[in-house]
Coordinates of C-alpha atoms in Angstrom, one line a residue:
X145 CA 95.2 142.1 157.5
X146 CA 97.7 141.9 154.4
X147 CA 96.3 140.6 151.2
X148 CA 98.8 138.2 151.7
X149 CA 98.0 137.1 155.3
X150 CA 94.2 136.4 154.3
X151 CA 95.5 134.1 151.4
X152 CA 96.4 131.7 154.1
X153 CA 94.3 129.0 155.2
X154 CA 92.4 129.4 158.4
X155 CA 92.4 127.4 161.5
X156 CA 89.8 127.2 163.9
X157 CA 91.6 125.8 167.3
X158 CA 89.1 124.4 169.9
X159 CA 89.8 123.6 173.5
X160 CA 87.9 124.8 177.2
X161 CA 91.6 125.2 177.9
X162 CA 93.0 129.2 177.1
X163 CA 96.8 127.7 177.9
X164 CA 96.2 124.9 175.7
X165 CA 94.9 127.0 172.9
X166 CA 97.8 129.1 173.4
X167 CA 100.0 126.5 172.9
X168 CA 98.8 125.7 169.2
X169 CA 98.4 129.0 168.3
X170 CA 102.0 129.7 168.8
X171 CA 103.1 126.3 167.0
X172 CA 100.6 127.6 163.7
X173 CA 100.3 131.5 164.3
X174 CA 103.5 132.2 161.2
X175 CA 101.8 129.8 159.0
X176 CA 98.2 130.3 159.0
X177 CA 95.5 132.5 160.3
X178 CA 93.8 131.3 163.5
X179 CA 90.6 131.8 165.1
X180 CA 89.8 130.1 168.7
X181 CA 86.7 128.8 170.7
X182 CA 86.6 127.8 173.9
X183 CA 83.4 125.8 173.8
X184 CA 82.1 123.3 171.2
X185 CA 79.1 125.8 170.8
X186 CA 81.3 128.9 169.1
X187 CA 83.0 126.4 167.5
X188 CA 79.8 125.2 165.5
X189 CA 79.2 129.4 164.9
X190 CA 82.5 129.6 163.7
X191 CA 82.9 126.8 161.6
X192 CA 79.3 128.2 160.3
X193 CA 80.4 131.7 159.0
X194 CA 81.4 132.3 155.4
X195 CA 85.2 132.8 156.1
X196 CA 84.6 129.3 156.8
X197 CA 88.3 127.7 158.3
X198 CA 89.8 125.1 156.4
X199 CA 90.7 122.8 159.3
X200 CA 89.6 122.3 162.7
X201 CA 91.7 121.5 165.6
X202 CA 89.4 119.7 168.1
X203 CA 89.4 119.0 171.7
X204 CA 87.7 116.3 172.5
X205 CA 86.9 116.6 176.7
X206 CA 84.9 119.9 177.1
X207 CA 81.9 120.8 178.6
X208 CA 78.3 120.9 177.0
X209 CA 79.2 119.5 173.7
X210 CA 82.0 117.2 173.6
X211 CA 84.7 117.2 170.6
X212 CA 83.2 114.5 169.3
X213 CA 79.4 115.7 169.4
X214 CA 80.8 118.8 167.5
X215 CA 82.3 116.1 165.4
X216 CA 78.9 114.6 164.6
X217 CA 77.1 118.6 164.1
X218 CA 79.8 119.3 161.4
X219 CA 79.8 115.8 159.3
X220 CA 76.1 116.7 159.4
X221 CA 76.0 120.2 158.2
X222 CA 75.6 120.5 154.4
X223 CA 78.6 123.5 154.6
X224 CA 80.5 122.1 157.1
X225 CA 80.8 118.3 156.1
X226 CA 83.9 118.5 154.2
X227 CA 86.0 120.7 157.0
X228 CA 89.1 118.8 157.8
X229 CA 89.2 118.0 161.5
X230 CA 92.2 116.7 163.4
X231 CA 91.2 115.4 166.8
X232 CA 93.7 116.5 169.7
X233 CA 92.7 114.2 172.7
X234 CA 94.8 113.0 175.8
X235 CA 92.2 109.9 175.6
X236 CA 94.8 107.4 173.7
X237 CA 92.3 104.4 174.1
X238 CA 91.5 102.3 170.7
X239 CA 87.9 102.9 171.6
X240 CA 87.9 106.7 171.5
X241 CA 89.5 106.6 168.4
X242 CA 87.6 104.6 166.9
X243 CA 84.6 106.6 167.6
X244 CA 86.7 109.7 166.3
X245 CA 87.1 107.8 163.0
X246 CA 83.5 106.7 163.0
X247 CA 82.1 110.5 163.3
X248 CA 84.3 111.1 160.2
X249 CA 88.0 112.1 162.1
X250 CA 90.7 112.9 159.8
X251 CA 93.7 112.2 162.0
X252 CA 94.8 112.3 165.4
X253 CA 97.0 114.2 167.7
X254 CA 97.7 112.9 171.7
X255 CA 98.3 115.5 174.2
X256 CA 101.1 117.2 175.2
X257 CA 101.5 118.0 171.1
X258 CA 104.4 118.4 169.7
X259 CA 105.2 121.4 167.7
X260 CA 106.8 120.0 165.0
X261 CA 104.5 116.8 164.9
X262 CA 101.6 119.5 164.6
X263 CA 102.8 121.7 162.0
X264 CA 103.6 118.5 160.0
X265 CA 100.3 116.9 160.4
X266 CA 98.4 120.2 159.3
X267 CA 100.3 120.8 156.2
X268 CA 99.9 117.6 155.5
X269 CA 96.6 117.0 155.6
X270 CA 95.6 120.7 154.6
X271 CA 97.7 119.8 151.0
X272 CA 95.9 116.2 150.7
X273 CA 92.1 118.4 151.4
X274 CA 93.8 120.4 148.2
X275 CA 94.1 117.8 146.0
X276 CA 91.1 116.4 146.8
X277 CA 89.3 119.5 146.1
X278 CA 90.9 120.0 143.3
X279 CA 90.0 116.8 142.1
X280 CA 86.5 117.4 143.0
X281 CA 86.6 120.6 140.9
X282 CA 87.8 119.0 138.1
X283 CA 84.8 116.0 138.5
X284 CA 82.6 118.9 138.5
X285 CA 83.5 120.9 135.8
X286 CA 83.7 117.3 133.1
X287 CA 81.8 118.0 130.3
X288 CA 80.0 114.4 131.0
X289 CA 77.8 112.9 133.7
X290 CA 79.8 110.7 136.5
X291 CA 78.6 108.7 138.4
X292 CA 79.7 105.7 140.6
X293 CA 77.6 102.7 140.6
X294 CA 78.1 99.5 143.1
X295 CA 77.8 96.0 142.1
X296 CA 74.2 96.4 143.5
X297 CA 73.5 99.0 140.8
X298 CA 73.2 101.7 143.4
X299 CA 74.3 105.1 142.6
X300 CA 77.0 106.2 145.3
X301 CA 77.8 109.6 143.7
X302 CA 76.8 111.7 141.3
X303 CA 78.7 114.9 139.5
X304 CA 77.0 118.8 139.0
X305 CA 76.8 117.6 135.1
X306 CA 73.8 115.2 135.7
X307 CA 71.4 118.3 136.5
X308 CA 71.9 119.8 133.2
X309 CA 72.1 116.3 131.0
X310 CA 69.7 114.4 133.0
X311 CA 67.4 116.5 134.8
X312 CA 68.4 115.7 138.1
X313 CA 70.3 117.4 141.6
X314 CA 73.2 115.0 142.5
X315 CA 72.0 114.3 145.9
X316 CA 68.6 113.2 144.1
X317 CA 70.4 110.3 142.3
X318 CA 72.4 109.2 145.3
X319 CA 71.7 106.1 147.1
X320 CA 69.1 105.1 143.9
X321 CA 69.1 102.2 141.3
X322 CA 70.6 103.4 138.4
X323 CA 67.8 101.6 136.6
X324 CA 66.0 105.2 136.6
X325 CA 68.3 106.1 134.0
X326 CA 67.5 103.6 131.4
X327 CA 64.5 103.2 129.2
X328 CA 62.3 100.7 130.5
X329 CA 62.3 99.0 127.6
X330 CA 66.2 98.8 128.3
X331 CA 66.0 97.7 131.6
X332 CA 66.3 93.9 132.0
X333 CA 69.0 93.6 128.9
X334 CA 70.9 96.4 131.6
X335 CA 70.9 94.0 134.3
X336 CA 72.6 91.5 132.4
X337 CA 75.6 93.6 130.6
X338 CA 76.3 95.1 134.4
X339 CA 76.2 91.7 135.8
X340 CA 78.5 90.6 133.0
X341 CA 80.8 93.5 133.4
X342 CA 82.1 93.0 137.1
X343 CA 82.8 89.2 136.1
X344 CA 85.8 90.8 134.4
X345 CA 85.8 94.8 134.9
X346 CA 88.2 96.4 132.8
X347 CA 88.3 100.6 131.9
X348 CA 85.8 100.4 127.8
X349 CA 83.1 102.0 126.7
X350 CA 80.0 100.3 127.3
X351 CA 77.8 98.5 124.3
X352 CA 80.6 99.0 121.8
X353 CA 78.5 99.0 118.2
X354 CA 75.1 99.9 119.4
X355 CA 73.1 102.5 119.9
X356 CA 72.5 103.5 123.8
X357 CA 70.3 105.7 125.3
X358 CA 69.8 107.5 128.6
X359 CA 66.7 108.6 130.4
X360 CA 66.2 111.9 131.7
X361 CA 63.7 112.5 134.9
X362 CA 61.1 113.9 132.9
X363 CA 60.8 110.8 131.0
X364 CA 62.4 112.0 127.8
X365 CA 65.5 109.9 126.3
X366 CA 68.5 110.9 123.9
X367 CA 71.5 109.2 122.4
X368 CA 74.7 108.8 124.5
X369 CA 78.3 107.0 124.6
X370 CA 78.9 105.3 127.6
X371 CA 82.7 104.9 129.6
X372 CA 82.7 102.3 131.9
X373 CA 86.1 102.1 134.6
X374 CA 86.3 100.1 137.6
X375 CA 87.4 101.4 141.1
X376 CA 88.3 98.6 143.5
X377 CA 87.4 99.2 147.1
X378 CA 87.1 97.8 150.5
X379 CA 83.5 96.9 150.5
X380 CA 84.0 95.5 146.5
X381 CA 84.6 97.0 143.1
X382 CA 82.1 100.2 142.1
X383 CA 82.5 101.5 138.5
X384 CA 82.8 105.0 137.7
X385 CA 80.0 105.6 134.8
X386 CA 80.8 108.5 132.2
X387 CA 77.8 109.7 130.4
X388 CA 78.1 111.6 127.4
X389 CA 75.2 113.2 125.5
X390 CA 76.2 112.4 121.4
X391 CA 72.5 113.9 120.0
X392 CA 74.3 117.1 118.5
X393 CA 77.2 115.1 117.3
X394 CA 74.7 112.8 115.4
X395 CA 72.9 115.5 113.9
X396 CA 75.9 116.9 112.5
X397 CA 77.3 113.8 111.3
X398 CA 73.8 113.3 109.6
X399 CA 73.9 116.1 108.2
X400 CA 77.7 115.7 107.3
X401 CA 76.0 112.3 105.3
X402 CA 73.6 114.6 103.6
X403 CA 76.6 117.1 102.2
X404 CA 78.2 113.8 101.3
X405 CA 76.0 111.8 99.6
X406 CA 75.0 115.4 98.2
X407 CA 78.1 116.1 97.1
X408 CA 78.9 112.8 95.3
X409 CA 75.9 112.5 93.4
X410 CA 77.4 115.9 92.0
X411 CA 80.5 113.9 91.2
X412 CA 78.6 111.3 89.6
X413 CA 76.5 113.4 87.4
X414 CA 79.8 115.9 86.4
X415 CA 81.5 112.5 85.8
X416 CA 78.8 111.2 83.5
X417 CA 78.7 114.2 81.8
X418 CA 82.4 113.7 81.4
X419 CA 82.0 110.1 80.5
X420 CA 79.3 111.1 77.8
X421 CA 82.0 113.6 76.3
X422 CA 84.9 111.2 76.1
X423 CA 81.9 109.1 74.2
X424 CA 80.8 111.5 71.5
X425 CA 84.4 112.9 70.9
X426 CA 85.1 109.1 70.6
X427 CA 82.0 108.3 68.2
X428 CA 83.1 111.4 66.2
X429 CA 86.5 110.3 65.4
X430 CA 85.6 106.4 64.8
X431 CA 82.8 107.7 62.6
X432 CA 85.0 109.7 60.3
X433 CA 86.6 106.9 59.0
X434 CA 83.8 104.8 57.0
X435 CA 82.2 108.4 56.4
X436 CA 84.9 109.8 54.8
X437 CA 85.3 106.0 52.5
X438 CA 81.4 107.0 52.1
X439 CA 82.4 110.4 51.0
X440 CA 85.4 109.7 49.0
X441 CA 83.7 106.2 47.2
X442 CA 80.5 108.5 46.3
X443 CA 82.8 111.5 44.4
X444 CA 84.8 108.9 42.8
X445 CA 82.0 107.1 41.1
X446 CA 79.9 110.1 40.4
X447 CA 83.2 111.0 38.4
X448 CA 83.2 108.0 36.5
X449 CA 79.4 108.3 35.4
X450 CA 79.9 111.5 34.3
X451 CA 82.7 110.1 32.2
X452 CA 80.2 107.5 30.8
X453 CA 77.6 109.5 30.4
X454 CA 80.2 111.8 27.8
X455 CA 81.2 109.0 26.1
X456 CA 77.7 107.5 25.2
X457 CA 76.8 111.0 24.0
X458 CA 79.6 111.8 21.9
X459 CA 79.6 107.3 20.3
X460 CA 83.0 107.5 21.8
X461 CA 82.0 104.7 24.1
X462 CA 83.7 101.4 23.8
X463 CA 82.4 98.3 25.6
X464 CA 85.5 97.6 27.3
X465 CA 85.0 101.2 28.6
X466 CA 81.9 100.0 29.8
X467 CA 83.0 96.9 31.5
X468 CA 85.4 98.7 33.3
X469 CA 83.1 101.1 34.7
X470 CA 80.6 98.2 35.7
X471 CA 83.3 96.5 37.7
X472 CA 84.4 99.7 39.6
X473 CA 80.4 100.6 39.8
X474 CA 80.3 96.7 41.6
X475 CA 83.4 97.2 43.7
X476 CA 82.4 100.9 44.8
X477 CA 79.1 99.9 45.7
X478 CA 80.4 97.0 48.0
X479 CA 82.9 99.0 49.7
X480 CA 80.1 101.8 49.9
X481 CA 77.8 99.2 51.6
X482 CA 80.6 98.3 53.7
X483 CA 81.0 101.6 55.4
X484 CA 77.7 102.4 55.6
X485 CA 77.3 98.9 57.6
X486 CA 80.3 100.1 59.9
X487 CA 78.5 103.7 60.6
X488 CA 75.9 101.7 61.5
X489 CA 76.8 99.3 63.7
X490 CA 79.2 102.5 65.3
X491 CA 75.7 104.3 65.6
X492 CA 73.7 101.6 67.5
X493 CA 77.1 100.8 69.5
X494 CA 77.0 104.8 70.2
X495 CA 73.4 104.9 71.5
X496 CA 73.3 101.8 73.5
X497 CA 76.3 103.1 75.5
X498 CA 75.4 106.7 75.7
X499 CA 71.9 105.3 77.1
X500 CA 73.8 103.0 79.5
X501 CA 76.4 106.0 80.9
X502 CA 73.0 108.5 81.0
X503 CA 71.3 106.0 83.0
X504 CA 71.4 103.0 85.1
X505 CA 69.2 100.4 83.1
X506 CA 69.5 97.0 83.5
X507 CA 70.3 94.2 80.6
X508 CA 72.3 91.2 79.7
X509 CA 76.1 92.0 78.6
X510 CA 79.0 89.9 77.4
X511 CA 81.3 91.0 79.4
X512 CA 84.2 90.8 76.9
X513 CA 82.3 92.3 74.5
X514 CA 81.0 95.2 76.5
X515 CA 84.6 95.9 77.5
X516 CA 86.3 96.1 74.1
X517 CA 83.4 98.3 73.1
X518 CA 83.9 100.4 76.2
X519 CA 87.7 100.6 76.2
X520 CA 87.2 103.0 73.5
X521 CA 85.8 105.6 76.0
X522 CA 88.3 105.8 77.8
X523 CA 91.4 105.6 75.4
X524 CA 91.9 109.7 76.2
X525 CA 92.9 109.2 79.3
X526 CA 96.0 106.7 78.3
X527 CA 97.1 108.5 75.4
X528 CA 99.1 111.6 77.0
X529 CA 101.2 109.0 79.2
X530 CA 101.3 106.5 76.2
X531 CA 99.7 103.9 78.3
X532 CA 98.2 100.9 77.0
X533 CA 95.2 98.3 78.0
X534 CA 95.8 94.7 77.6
X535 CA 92.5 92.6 78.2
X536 CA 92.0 89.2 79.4
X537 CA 88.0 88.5 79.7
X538 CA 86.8 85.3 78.3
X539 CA 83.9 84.8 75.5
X540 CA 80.7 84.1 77.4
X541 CA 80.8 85.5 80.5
X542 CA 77.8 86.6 80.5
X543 CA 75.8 88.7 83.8
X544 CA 72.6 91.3 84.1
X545 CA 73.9 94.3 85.3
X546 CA 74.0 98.2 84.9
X547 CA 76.1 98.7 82.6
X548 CA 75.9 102.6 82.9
X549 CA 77.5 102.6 86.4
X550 CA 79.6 99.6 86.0
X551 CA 81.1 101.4 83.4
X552 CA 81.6 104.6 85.5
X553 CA 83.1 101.9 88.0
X554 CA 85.9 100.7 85.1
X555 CA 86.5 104.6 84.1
X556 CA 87.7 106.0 87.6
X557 CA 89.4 102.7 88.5
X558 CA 91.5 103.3 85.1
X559 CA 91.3 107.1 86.3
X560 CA 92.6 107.1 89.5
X561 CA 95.7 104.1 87.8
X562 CA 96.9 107.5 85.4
X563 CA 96.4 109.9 88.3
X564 CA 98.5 107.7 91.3
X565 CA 99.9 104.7 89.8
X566 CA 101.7 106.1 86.8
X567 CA 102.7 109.6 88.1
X568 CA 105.9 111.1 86.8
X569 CA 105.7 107.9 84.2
X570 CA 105.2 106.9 81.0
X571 CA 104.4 103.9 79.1
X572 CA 102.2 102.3 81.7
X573 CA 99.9 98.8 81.6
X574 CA 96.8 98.9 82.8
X575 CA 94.9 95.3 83.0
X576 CA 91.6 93.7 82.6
X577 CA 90.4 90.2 83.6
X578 CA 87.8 88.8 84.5
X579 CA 86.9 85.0 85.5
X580 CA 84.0 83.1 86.9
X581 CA 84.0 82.2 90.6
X582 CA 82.9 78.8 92.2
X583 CA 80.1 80.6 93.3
X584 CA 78.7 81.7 89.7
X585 CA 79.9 85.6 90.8
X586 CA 82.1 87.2 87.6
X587 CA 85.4 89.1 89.0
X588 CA 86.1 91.8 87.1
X589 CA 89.9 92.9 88.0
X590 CA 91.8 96.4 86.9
X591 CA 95.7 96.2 87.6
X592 CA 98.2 98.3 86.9
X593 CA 102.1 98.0 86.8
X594 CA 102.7 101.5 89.0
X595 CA 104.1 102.6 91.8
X596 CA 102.0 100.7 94.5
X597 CA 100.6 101.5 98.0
X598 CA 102.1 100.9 101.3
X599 CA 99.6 99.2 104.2
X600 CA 99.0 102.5 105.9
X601 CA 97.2 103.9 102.7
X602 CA 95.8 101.0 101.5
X603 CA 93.8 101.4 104.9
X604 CA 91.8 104.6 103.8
X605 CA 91.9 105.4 100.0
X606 CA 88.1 103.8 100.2
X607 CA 87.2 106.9 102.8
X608 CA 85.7 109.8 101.6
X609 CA 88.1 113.2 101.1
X610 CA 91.0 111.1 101.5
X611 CA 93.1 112.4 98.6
X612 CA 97.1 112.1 98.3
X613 CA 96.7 115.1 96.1
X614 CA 95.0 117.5 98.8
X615 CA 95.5 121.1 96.8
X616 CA 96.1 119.8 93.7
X617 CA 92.8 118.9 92.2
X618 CA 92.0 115.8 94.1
X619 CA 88.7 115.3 95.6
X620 CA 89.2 112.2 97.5
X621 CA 85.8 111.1 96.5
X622 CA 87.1 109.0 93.5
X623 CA 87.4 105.5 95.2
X624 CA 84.6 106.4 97.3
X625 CA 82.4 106.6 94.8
X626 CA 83.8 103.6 93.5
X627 CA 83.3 101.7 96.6
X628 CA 79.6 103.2 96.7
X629 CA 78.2 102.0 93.5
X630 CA 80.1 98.8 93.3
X631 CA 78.1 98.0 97.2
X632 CA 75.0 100.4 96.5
X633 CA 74.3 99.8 92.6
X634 CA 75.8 97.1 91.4
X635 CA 74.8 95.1 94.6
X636 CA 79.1 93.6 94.8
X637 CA 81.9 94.5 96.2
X638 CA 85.6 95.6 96.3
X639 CA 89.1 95.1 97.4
X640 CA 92.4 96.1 96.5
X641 CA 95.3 94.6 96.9
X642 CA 99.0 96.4 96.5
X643 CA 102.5 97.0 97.5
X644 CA 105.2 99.5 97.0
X645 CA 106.5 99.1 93.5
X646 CA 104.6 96.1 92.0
X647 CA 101.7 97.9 91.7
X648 CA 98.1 97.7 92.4
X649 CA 95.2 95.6 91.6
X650 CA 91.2 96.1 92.4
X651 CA 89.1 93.2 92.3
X652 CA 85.5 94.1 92.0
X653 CA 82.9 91.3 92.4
X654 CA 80.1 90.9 90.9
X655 CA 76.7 89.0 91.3
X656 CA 76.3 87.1 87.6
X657 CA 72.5 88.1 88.0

């Protein structure tokens, strides 16, 4: 035999009658490869063998065993049950073939048989066995559990995947409640959702939101999604049950939390550290001025006595020489006190906020106040574009807050306005309100006149790595962070509203205690 010839399907014809047999094999012989048996006995051996045939054509009247108690042998056999079997009988009552059906027939075929009816009905019931083995293979091979559960909550079938995810053989699970599935624990809320599903089955995964588990035979559970999809049937609608095991998935996106939360508390620090850098270089600069009035004041009058101090040695001193240096002595000194006062009060300004941007202590702040004094921090980032602030906070609105964080909050909010907002630009606005709500919160607002977002962005820049800038120095953590210590610190929240071209505008709100 060709390698060709054995790559047909195989026939096993059946009938006590050689001239009968004769008569098929002819009609089939170019097509397939045929076997024969006389008897319902060799058929069974046949039918047993590992070149096992693909389809059966069976006689019904023979001695011994009739067609249809070889019918009954094969249905029953665990290698045979799936055989296709087309029942040739000269018997053309409705009782006979409704037994056939009964034992499991596929079709029918009345005696004398026509060739061409034949060959039609065995292609065409060989190619539908295909498809439905194919079909079976693919059940098989998915990567989830199936199952197919009645409105009785019996299992009616059962995939090769539930050995290896839940412990047991198919043919174990058939015919049981799938109740041995679920926690005990679980059991009774399971009742209802099922009972609730076929009121209005519809293809969803099951408990959308929470957390579901499985049980395996040994008693052991794990974490699982569940796809629920009705099949509608004769004796009522079953639903095909998808069982997915998500335990390695939820590790990993634990762990992916970790590296997150990880990874932005990295940000944070490097942007305190930042923040603390913008503040001394800040402090340095505003400093200079009253201590170089301190320095120059201090030279001048140490001129002037020594002037004095010549002129009373010498008698050259005249008392409206001395007058005048008593009145520039009074001024010097004022101006002197001044300055000092202003280094000062820049010193205790300095500490506070390098003590709030190191840490995340609470205390009572003005919130106008606290901005003006903060806007200074950040005036770095504006100058290259030639931006500007313009404030609008009210006197007195007063809340107990971090100031540390809220302050990190107000520097990548004005941060990520230079970055997006004003790209390719100069000359930008960036503003700051705030305003009481009826409910006694404080909303603190940063605007911008830039470019704007469309809806589609709007809908992620709050999710972590998401970045317009991917490859070009953006993390995508900015907002994120944002959105984390406005919830997680500060105990508020955030929105954003925008459109292309007028710009955008984040509204963070805040408890007033």
């Amino acid at each position: 035999m060709t390698q060709g010839e054995h790559d047909k399907p195989l026939l096993l014809l059946v009938d006590d009658q050689p001239a009968n047999l004769h008569v098929l094999a002819a009609s089939l012989k170019h097509h397939y490869r045929i076997k024969t048996a006389t008897n319902g006995r060799s058929a069974l051996e046949l039918a047993a063998l590992a070149d096992r045939p693909q389809l059966i054509l069976l006689d019904v009247m023979m001695p011994e065993l009739s067609g249809f108690d070889v019918l009954r042998r094969l249905r029953e056999g665990a290698d045979t049950h799936d055989i296709a079997v087309i029942v040739v009988t000269a018997d053309t009552s409705e009782a006979s073939q409704l037994e056939g059906l009964e034992l499991g027939a596929d079709d029918f075929l009345t005696k004398p048989v026509s060739p061409g009816l034949l060959l039609a009905r065995v292609r065409n019931l060989l190619r539908r066995k295909a498809a439905e083995a194919r079909f079976r293979q693919v059940v098989e091979l998915m990567p989830s559990a199936l199952l197919i559960v009645d409105q009785k909550r019996r299992i009616r079938f059962a995939n090769g995947m539930v050995q290896a995810l839940l412990g047991y053989a198919p043919s174990m699970l058939v015919g049981e409640q799938v109740d041995v599935l679920i926690p005990p624990d679980q059991v009774a809320q399971h009742r209802e959702r099922v009972a609730e599903y076929f009121v209005a089955a519809c293809p969803r995964p099951m408990a959308q939101g929470r957390a579901l588990e499985a049980r395996r035979r040994d008693g052991s559970t794990f974490p699982c999604e569940i796809g629920l999809s009705p099949i509608p049937g004769d004796d009522g609608t079953s639903v095909l049950v998808s069982i997915f095991d998500t335990s390695e998935r939820r590790q990993t996106e634990g762990r992916l939390r970790q590296i997150n939360s990880e990874l932005e508390q990295q940000v944070m620090q490097a942007e305190k550290l930042a923040s603390l850098g913008r503040l001394v270089a800040n402090f340095a600069h505003d400093i200079g001025n009253p201590i170089g009035n301190v320095t120059a004041l201090a030279t001048s009058l140490t001129g002037r006595i020594r002037t004095v101090r010549e002129g009373v040695k010498s008698g050259a001193l005249r008392r409206s020489d001395l007058e005048a240096f008593l009145d520039t002595s009074e001024a010097s000194t004022t101006m002197l006190a001044s300055n000092l006062g202003r280094a000062c009060e820049l010193l205790e300004s300095f500490k506070q906020m390098a003590l709030d941007q190191a840490t995340s202590q609470q205390r009572e702040i003005d919130l106008a106040q606290w901005v003006e004094e903060f806007r200074y921090t950040l005036a770095p980032m504006l100058a290259p574009g030639k931006h500007r602030f313009v404030l609008d906070l009210s006197a007195g609105l007063r809340l107990h807050t971090s100031p540390g964080p809220l302050g990190q909050v107000l520097a990548n909010l004005v941060s990520n306005a230079v970055t997006h907002a004003f790209e390719g630009r100069s000359g930008g606005t960036i503003r700051i309100s705030a305003s009481r709500q009826p409910s006694g919160a404080i909303e603190l607002c940063v605007g911008d006149d830039g470019v704007g977002m469309p809806p589609a962005l709007l809908a992620q820049i709050f999710e972590p790595f998401f970045t317009t800038k991917a490859g070009r120095g953006g993390t995508g953590l900015g907002l994120d962070i944002v959105r984390s210590i406005v919830e997680n610190t500060l105990g508020g929240q955030i929105s954003v509203r925008s459109e292309p071209g007028t710009g955008s505008s984040f509204a963070v709100t805040l408890p007033a205690a």
